[in-house]
């Protein structure tokens, strides 16, 4: 579903297909190897692992503004298509996928996904929770050690 290329780190099944790429001289076609899956859910899980486990995309974790995510994922090098951002936004808008972010925001108000640049002390101030309480709720010994993508409990 997501067209993740099967580089040397991939040890699963592959499929070789013709793909459109874009370079300094414009568009061209080439045969390339992509990861293959036995189901949609397997593809979705692997894409999530790929994005979450790759430092290159750490700026996306916890972000719920799909316009920003579409811009950043292109900037991060996820695709060579110069129209990648607009195409992703069109798919999201056509299928109203932005509703998933809204659902997440309302159903998980007792949790927060850490974004790049967050600090525990800033989050404590933002949510009106004592720093020591945030540390206890999340079993954090060193308040200087939180990371983008980490889910924190905000209240019990």
PDB file of C-alpha atoms in Angstrom:
ATOM      1  CA  UNK A   1       0.000   0.000   0.000  1.00  0.00           C
ATOM      2  CA  UNK A   2       2.774   2.456   0.870  1.00  0.00           C
ATOM      3  CA  UNK A   3       5.432   1.481  -1.639  1.00  0.00           C
ATOM      4  CA  UNK A   4       8.363   0.982   0.711  1.00  0.00           C
ATOM      5  CA  UNK A   5      11.419  -0.016  -1.263  1.00  0.00           C
ATOM      6  CA  UNK A   6      13.077  -3.272  -0.251  1.00  0.00           C
ATOM      7  CA  UNK A   7      16.625  -2.213   0.562  1.00  0.00           C
ATOM      8  CA  UNK A   8      19.315  -4.404   2.139  1.00  0.00           C
ATOM      9  CA  UNK A   9      17.701  -4.092   5.590  1.00  0.00           C
ATOM     10  CA  UNK A  10      14.512  -5.834   4.398  1.00  0.00           C
ATOM     11  CA  UNK A  11      14.482  -9.624   4.853  1.00  0.00           C
ATOM     12  CA  UNK A  12      10.869 -10.310   3.920  1.00  0.00           C
ATOM     13  CA  UNK A  13       9.140 -11.030   0.609  1.00  0.00           C
ATOM     14  CA  UNK A  14       9.644  -8.628  -2.282  1.00  0.00           C
ATOM     15  CA  UNK A  15       8.001  -7.744  -5.550  1.00  0.00           C
ATOM     16  CA  UNK A  16       9.729  -6.102  -8.514  1.00  0.00           C
ATOM     17  CA  UNK A  17       7.642  -3.490 -10.310  1.00  0.00           C
ATOM     18  CA  UNK A  18       8.029  -0.583 -12.668  1.00  0.00           C
ATOM     19  CA  UNK A  19       8.027   2.691 -10.761  1.00  0.00           C
ATOM     20  CA  UNK A  20       7.971   6.378 -11.624  1.00  0.00           C
ATOM     21  CA  UNK A  21      10.882   8.271 -10.119  1.00  0.00           C
ATOM     22  CA  UNK A  22      11.892  11.909 -10.305  1.00  0.00           C
ATOM     23  CA  UNK A  23      15.414  13.263 -10.491  1.00  0.00           C
ATOM     24  CA  UNK A  24      17.332  16.321 -11.659  1.00  0.00           C
ATOM     25  CA  UNK A  25      16.394  15.608 -15.300  1.00  0.00           C
ATOM     26  CA  UNK A  26      12.703  15.045 -14.524  1.00  0.00           C
ATOM     27  CA  UNK A  27      10.535  11.932 -14.474  1.00  0.00           C
ATOM     28  CA  UNK A  28      11.767   8.495 -15.472  1.00  0.00           C
ATOM     29  CA  UNK A  29      10.735   4.871 -15.066  1.00  0.00           C
ATOM     30  CA  UNK A  30      12.754   2.054 -13.548  1.00  0.00           C
ATOM     31  CA  UNK A  31      12.287  -1.448 -12.199  1.00  0.00           C
ATOM     32  CA  UNK A  32      12.726  -1.594  -8.457  1.00  0.00           C
ATOM     33  CA  UNK A  33      12.166  -3.962  -5.554  1.00  0.00           C
ATOM     34  CA  UNK A  34       9.458  -3.200  -2.995  1.00  0.00           C
ATOM     35  CA  UNK A  35       8.407  -4.845   0.239  1.00  0.00           C
ATOM     36  CA  UNK A  36       5.544  -7.315  -0.247  1.00  0.00           C
ATOM     37  CA  UNK A  37       2.856  -8.268   2.280  1.00  0.00           C
ATOM     38  CA  UNK A  38       0.169 -10.906   2.619  1.00  0.00           C
ATOM     39  CA  UNK A  39      -2.468  -8.436   3.886  1.00  0.00           C
ATOM     40  CA  UNK A  40      -3.342  -4.751   4.166  1.00  0.00           C
ATOM     41  CA  UNK A  41      -2.952  -4.876   7.945  1.00  0.00           C
ATOM     42  CA  UNK A  42       0.567  -6.318   7.618  1.00  0.00           C
ATOM     43  CA  UNK A  43       1.432  -3.460   5.237  1.00  0.00           C
ATOM     44  CA  UNK A  44       0.005  -0.820   7.584  1.00  0.00           C
ATOM     45  CA  UNK A  45       1.880  -2.232  10.592  1.00  0.00           C
ATOM     46  CA  UNK A  46       5.170  -2.342   8.702  1.00  0.00           C
ATOM     47  CA  UNK A  47       4.733   1.223   7.446  1.00  0.00           C
ATOM     48  CA  UNK A  48       4.121   2.384  11.022  1.00  0.00           C
ATOM     49  CA  UNK A  49       7.246   0.522  12.198  1.00  0.00           C
ATOM     50  CA  UNK A  50       9.219   1.975   9.297  1.00  0.00           C
ATOM     51  CA  UNK A  51       8.224   5.550  10.129  1.00  0.00           C
ATOM     52  CA  UNK A  52       8.481   5.219  13.927  1.00  0.00           C
ATOM     53  CA  UNK A  53      11.769   3.337  13.850  1.00  0.00           C
ATOM     54  CA  UNK A  54      13.513   5.627  11.388  1.00  0.00           C
ATOM     55  CA  UNK A  55      15.103   8.760  12.895  1.00  0.00           C
ATOM     56  CA  UNK A  56      14.688  10.459   9.521  1.00  0.00           C
ATOM     57  CA  UNK A  57      10.944  10.674  10.202  1.00  0.00           C
ATOM     58  CA  UNK A  58      11.018  11.420  13.958  1.00  0.00           C
ATOM     59  CA  UNK A  59       9.642  14.916  13.293  1.00  0.00           C
ATOM     60  CA  UNK A  60       6.340  13.307  12.226  1.00  0.00           C
ATOM     61  CA  UNK A  61       5.649  11.431  15.461  1.00  0.00           C
ATOM     62  CA  UNK A  62       2.719  12.809  17.420  1.00  0.00           C
ATOM     63  CA  UNK A  63       1.933  15.416  14.766  1.00  0.00           C
ATOM     64  CA  UNK A  64      -1.793  15.632  13.930  1.00  0.00           C
ATOM     65  CA  UNK A  65      -1.773  18.486  11.400  1.00  0.00           C
ATOM     66  CA  UNK A  66      -1.920  16.480   8.184  1.00  0.00           C
ATOM     67  CA  UNK A  67      -0.861  19.455   6.046  1.00  0.00           C
ATOM     68  CA  UNK A  68       2.342  19.721   8.075  1.00  0.00           C
ATOM     69  CA  UNK A  69       2.903  15.954   8.002  1.00  0.00           C
ATOM     70  CA  UNK A  70       2.488  15.856   4.210  1.00  0.00           C
ATOM     71  CA  UNK A  71       4.992  18.686   3.852  1.00  0.00           C
ATOM     72  CA  UNK A  72       7.497  17.158   6.277  1.00  0.00           C
ATOM     73  CA  UNK A  73       7.323  13.621   4.881  1.00  0.00           C
ATOM     74  CA  UNK A  74       8.189  14.959   1.426  1.00  0.00           C
ATOM     75  CA  UNK A  75      11.009  17.080   2.876  1.00  0.00           C
ATOM     76  CA  UNK A  76      12.290  14.014   4.765  1.00  0.00           C
ATOM     77  CA  UNK A  77      12.733  12.150   1.474  1.00  0.00           C
ATOM     78  CA  UNK A  78       9.884   9.625   1.681  1.00  0.00           C
ATOM     79  CA  UNK A  79       9.100  10.075  -2.020  1.00  0.00           C
ATOM     80  CA  UNK A  80      10.786  11.630  -5.054  1.00  0.00           C
ATOM     81  CA  UNK A  81       7.530  12.821  -6.628  1.00  0.00           C
ATOM     82  CA  UNK A  82       7.538  16.644  -6.551  1.00  0.00           C
ATOM     83  CA  UNK A  83       3.731  16.553  -6.172  1.00  0.00           C
ATOM     84  CA  UNK A  84       3.846  14.124  -3.227  1.00  0.00           C
ATOM     85  CA  UNK A  85       2.535  16.679  -0.711  1.00  0.00           C
ATOM     86  CA  UNK A  86      -0.479  17.648  -2.823  1.00  0.00           C
ATOM     87  CA  UNK A  87      -1.271  14.031  -3.720  1.00  0.00           C
ATOM     88  CA  UNK A  88      -1.201  12.917  -0.071  1.00  0.00           C
ATOM     89  CA  UNK A  89      -3.396  15.843   0.992  1.00  0.00           C
ATOM     90  CA  UNK A  90      -5.861  15.022  -1.787  1.00  0.00           C
ATOM     91  CA  UNK A  91      -6.142  11.394  -0.642  1.00  0.00           C
ATOM     92  CA  UNK A  92      -6.620  12.473   2.984  1.00  0.00           C
ATOM     93  CA  UNK A  93      -9.302  15.015   2.034  1.00  0.00           C
ATOM     94  CA  UNK A  94     -11.104  12.784  -0.455  1.00  0.00           C
ATOM     95  CA  UNK A  95     -11.452   9.993   2.106  1.00  0.00           C
ATOM     96  CA  UNK A  96     -11.826  12.347   5.101  1.00  0.00           C
ATOM     97  CA  UNK A  97      -8.933  10.623   6.872  1.00  0.00           C
ATOM     98  CA  UNK A  98      -8.350  13.759   8.965  1.00  0.00           C
ATOM     99  CA  UNK A  99     -11.319  12.605  11.061  1.00  0.00           C
ATOM    100  CA  UNK A 100      -9.050   9.955  12.617  1.00  0.00           C
ATOM    101  CA  UNK A 101      -6.874  12.709  14.103  1.00  0.00           C
ATOM    102  CA  UNK A 102      -9.903  14.481  15.510  1.00  0.00           C
ATOM    103  CA  UNK A 103     -11.135  11.222  17.056  1.00  0.00           C
ATOM    104  CA  UNK A 104      -7.712  10.613  18.596  1.00  0.00           C
ATOM    105  CA  UNK A 105      -7.641  14.102  20.123  1.00  0.00           C
ATOM    106  CA  UNK A 106     -11.045  13.761  21.792  1.00  0.00           C
ATOM    107  CA  UNK A 107     -10.778  10.149  22.932  1.00  0.00           C
ATOM    108  CA  UNK A 108      -7.280  10.380  24.438  1.00  0.00           C
ATOM    109  CA  UNK A 109      -7.309  13.671  26.315  1.00  0.00           C
ATOM    110  CA  UNK A 110      -5.679  11.903  29.274  1.00  0.00           C
ATOM    111  CA  UNK A 111      -2.613  11.119  27.135  1.00  0.00           C
ATOM    112  CA  UNK A 112      -0.174  13.134  25.056  1.00  0.00           C
ATOM    113  CA  UNK A 113       2.265  12.074  22.345  1.00  0.00           C
ATOM    114  CA  UNK A 114       5.568  13.896  22.772  1.00  0.00           C
ATOM    115  CA  UNK A 115       6.630  16.064  19.828  1.00  0.00           C
ATOM    116  CA  UNK A 116      10.124  17.135  18.879  1.00  0.00           C
ATOM    117  CA  UNK A 117      11.180  20.030  21.120  1.00  0.00           C
ATOM    118  CA  UNK A 118       8.858  19.127  24.019  1.00  0.00           C
ATOM    119  CA  UNK A 119      10.266  19.016  27.535  1.00  0.00           C
ATOM    120  CA  UNK A 120       8.608  17.450  30.538  1.00  0.00           C
ATOM    121  CA  UNK A 121       8.647  20.746  32.442  1.00  0.00           C
ATOM    122  CA  UNK A 122       6.963  22.586  29.538  1.00  0.00           C
ATOM    123  CA  UNK A 123       4.326  19.841  29.294  1.00  0.00           C
ATOM    124  CA  UNK A 124       3.694  19.987  33.055  1.00  0.00           C
ATOM    125  CA  UNK A 125       3.113  23.728  32.755  1.00  0.00           C
ATOM    126  CA  UNK A 126       0.961  23.340  29.619  1.00  0.00           C
ATOM    127  CA  UNK A 127      -1.342  20.741  31.187  1.00  0.00           C
ATOM    128  CA  UNK A 128      -1.323  22.265  34.673  1.00  0.00           C
ATOM    129  CA  UNK A 129       0.167  19.162  36.272  1.00  0.00           C
ATOM    130  CA  UNK A 130       3.072  19.263  38.745  1.00  0.00           C
ATOM    131  CA  UNK A 131       6.306  18.025  37.141  1.00  0.00           C
ATOM    132  CA  UNK A 132       6.814  15.429  39.863  1.00  0.00           C
ATOM    133  CA  UNK A 133       3.315  14.042  39.199  1.00  0.00           C
ATOM    134  CA  UNK A 134       4.043  13.670  35.465  1.00  0.00           C
ATOM    135  CA  UNK A 135       7.249  11.851  36.354  1.00  0.00           C
ATOM    136  CA  UNK A 136       5.421   9.469  38.715  1.00  0.00           C
ATOM    137  CA  UNK A 137       2.521   8.838  36.295  1.00  0.00           C
ATOM    138  CA  UNK A 138       4.999   7.840  33.583  1.00  0.00           C
ATOM    139  CA  UNK A 139       7.730   6.211  35.717  1.00  0.00           C
ATOM    140  CA  UNK A 140      10.265   8.760  34.491  1.00  0.00           C
ATOM    141  CA  UNK A 141      13.382   8.975  36.641  1.00  0.00           C
ATOM    142  CA  UNK A 142      15.162  11.687  34.649  1.00  0.00           C
ATOM    143  CA  UNK A 143      12.776  14.475  33.563  1.00  0.00           C
ATOM    144  CA  UNK A 144      15.256  15.437  30.831  1.00  0.00           C
ATOM    145  CA  UNK A 145      14.835  12.096  29.067  1.00  0.00           C
ATOM    146  CA  UNK A 146      11.650  12.049  27.042  1.00  0.00           C
ATOM    147  CA  UNK A 147      11.545  11.444  23.297  1.00  0.00           C
ATOM    148  CA  UNK A 148       9.405  12.314  20.281  1.00  0.00           C
ATOM    149  CA  UNK A 149       6.693   9.702  19.778  1.00  0.00           C
ATOM    150  CA  UNK A 150       6.556   8.729  23.452  1.00  0.00           C
ATOM    151  CA  UNK A 151       3.012   8.583  24.851  1.00  0.00           C
ATOM    152  CA  UNK A 152       2.679  10.190  28.271  1.00  0.00           C
ATOM    153  CA  UNK A 153      -0.169   9.917  30.759  1.00  0.00           C
ATOM    154  CA  UNK A 154      -1.338  13.414  31.661  1.00  0.00           C
ATOM    155  CA  UNK A 155      -3.808  12.455  34.366  1.00  0.00           C
ATOM    156  CA  UNK A 156      -4.732   9.304  36.241  1.00  0.00           C
TER     157      UNK A 156
END
